[in-house]
Tab-separated table of C-alpha atoms in Angstrom:
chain	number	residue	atom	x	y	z
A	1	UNK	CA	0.000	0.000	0.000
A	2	UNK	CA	1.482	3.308	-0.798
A	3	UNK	CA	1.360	5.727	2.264
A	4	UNK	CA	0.705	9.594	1.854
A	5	UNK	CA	4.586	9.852	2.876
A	6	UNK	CA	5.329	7.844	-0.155
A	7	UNK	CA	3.197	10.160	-2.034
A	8	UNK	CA	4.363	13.482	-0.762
A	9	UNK	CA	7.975	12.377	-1.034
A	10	UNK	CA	7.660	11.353	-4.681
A	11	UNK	CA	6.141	14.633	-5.458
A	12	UNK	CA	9.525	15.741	-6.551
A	13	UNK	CA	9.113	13.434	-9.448
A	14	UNK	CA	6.022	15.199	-10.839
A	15	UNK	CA	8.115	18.659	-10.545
A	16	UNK	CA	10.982	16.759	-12.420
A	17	UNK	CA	8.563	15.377	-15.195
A	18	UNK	CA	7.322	19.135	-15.385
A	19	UNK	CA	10.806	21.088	-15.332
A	20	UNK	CA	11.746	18.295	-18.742
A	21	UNK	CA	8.519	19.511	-20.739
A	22	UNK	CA	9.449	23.268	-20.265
A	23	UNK	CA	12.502	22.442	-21.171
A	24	UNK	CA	11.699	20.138	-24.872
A	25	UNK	CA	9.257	23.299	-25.201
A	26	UNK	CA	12.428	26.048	-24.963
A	27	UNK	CA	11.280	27.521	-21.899
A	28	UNK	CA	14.004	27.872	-19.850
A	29	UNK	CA	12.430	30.215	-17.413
A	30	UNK	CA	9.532	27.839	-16.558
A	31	UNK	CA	11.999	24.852	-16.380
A	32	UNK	CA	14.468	25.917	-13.984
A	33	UNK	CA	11.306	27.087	-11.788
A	34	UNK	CA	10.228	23.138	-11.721
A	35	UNK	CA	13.490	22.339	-11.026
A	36	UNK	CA	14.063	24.337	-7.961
A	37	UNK	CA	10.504	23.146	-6.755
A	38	UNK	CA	11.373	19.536	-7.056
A	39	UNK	CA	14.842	20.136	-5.145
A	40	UNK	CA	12.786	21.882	-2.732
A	41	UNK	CA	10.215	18.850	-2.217
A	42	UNK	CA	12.947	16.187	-1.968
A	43	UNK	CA	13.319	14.455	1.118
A	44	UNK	CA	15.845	16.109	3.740
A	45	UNK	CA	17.724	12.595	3.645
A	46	UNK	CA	17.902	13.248	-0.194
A	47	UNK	CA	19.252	17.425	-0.251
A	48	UNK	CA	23.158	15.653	-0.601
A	49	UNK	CA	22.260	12.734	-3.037
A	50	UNK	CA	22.735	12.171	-6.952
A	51	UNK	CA	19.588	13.111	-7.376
A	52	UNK	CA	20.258	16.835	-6.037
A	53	UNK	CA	22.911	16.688	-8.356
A	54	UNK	CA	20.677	15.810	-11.296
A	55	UNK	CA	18.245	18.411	-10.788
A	56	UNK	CA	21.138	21.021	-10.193
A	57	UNK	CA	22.809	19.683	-13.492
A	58	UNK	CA	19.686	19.784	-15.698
A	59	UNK	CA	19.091	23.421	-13.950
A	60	UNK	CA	22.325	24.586	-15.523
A	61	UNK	CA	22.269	23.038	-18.303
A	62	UNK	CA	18.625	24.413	-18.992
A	63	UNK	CA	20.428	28.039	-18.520
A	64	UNK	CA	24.082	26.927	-20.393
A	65	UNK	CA	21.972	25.770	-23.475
A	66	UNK	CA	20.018	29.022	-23.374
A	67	UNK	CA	22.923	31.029	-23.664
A	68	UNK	CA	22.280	32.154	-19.919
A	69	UNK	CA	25.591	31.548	-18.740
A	70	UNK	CA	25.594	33.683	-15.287
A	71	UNK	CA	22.191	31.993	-14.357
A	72	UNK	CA	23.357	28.692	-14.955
A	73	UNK	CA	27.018	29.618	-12.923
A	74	UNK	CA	25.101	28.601	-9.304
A	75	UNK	CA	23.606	25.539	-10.794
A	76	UNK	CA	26.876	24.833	-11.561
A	77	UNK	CA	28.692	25.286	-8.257
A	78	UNK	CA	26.373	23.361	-6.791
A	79	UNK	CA	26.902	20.349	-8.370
A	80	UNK	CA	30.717	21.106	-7.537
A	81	UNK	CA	30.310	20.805	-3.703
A	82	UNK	CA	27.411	18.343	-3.860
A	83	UNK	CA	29.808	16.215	-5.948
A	84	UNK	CA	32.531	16.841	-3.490
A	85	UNK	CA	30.542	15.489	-0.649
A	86	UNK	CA	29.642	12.292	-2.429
A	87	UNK	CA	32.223	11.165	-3.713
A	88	UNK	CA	35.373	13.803	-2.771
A	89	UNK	CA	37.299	16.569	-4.578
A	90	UNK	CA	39.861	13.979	-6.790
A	91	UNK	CA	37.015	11.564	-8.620
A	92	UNK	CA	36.017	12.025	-12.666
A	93	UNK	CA	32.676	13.530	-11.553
A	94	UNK	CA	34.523	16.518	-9.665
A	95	UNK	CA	36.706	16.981	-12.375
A	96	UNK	CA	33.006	17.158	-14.906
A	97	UNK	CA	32.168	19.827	-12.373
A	98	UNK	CA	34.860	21.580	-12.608
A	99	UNK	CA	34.883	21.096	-16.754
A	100	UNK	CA	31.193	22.514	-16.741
A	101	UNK	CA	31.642	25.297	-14.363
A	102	UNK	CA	35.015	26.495	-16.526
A	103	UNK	CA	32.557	26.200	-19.781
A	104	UNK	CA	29.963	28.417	-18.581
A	105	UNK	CA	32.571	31.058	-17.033
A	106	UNK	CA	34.249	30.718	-20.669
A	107	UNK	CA	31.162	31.697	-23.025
A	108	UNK	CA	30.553	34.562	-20.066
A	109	UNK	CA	34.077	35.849	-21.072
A	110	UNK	CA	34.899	34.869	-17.437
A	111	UNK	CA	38.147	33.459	-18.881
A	112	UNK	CA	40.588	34.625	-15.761
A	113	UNK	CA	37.986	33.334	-13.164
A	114	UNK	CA	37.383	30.160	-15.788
A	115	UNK	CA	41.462	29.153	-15.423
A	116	UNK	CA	41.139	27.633	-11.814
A	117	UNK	CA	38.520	25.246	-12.528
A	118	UNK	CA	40.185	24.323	-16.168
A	119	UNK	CA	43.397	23.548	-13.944
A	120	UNK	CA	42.140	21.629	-11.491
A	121	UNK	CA	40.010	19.388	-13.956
A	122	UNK	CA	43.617	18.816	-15.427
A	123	UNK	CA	45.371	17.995	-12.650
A	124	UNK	CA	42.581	15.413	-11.499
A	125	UNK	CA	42.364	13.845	-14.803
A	126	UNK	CA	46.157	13.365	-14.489
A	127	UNK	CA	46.119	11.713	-11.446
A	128	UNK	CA	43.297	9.843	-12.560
A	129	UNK	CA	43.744	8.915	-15.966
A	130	UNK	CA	47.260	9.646	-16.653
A	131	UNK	CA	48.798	12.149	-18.929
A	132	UNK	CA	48.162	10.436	-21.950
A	133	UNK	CA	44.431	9.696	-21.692
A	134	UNK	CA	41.658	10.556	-23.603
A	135	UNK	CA	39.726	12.377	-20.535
A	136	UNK	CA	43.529	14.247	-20.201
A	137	UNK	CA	43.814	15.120	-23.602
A	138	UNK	CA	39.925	16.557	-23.280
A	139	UNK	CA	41.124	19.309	-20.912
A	140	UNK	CA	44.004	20.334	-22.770
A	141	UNK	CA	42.067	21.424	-25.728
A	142	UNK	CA	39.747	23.226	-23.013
A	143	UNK	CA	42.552	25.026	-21.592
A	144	UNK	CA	44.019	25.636	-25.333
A	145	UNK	CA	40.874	27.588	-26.108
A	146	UNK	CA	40.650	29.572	-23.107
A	147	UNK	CA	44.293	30.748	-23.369
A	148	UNK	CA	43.749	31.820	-26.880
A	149	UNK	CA	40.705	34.128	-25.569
A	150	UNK	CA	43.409	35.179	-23.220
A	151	UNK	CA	45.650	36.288	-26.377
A	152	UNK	CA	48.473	33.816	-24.426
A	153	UNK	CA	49.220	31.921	-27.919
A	154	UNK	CA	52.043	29.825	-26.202
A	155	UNK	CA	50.100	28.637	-23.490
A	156	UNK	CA	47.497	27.673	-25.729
A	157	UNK	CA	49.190	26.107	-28.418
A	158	UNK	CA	51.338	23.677	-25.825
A	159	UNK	CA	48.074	22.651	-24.218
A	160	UNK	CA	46.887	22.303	-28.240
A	161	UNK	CA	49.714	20.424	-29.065
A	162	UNK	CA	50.183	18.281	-26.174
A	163	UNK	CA	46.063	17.370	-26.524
A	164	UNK	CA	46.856	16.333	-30.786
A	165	UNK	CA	49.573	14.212	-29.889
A	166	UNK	CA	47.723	11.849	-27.212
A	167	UNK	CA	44.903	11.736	-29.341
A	168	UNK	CA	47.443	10.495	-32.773
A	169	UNK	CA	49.036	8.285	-30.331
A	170	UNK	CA	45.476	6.950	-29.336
A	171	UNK	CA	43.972	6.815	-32.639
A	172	UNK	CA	47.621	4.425	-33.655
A	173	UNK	CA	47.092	2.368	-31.056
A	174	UNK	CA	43.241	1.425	-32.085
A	175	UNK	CA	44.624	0.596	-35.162
């Protein structure tokens, strides 16, 4: 039998269901509003969980793919120290966050504040992956880009360069 905890608890859900229609429909305004309401109804038990992170995440994304970069920023964040909490500060997922935040901060032309995150998401993907991964090779070409906004060429073409050669040595190694 379902109980009106049950119920109430799962009301999140409906908010959820809601905040993904506004969002197919372009209505980023209206979608981020059902996402903050179902973040608000979850269960205190459930305010540090993955799902907190997936309603923060499809919050800013809502805003990053409507070019509303600033307004997606505190999504963002939140997913950062959320992530932190779950599953600590050196994992893949923190080093997403960090990838995401940097993103947004870049297409704000945030690109000074966007270098810390960039870096970090490096340096955890090294430790992680190694220096010739894919996943390292990824943020290289994201710091390339942001030190050519910077008009730091060198910078950008070593992280450029290191980036094409992992991904040749990957690509010859499929083969």
């Amino acid at each position: 039998s379902i109980s009106a905890t049950t119920v109430y608890s799962q009301s999140w859900t409906v908010l959820e269901d809601s905040a993904r229609h506004y969002r197919e429909k372009k209505n980023a305004e209206k979608s981020v509003q059902f996402y903050q309401l179902a973040k608000e109804k979850l269960p205190a038990d459930s305010t540090v969980s993955l799902t907190s992170i997936r309603l923060n995440q499809s919050a800013g994304d809502t805003w990053r793919t409507a070019s509303q970069f600033k307004k997606a920023y505190p999504f963002l964040l939140e997913v950062r120290r959320l992530t932190g909490l779950l599953s600590g500060d050196a994992t893949a997922p923190y080093a997403t966050a960090d990838d995401n935040i940097g993103i947004v901060l870049y297409f704000n032309g945030d690109y000074d504040e966007a270098i810390p995150f960039l870096q970090e998401s490096l340096r955890i993907r090294e430790k992680i992956f190694g220096a010739e991964s894919a996943e390292y090779a990824q943020s290289c070409n994201l710091l390339g880009a942001l030190y050519i906004r910077l008009s730091s060429f060198n910078e950008a073409e070593q992280f450029h360069y290191r980036a094409k050669t992992i991904r040749e040595r990957i690509a010859k190694e499929k083969k």
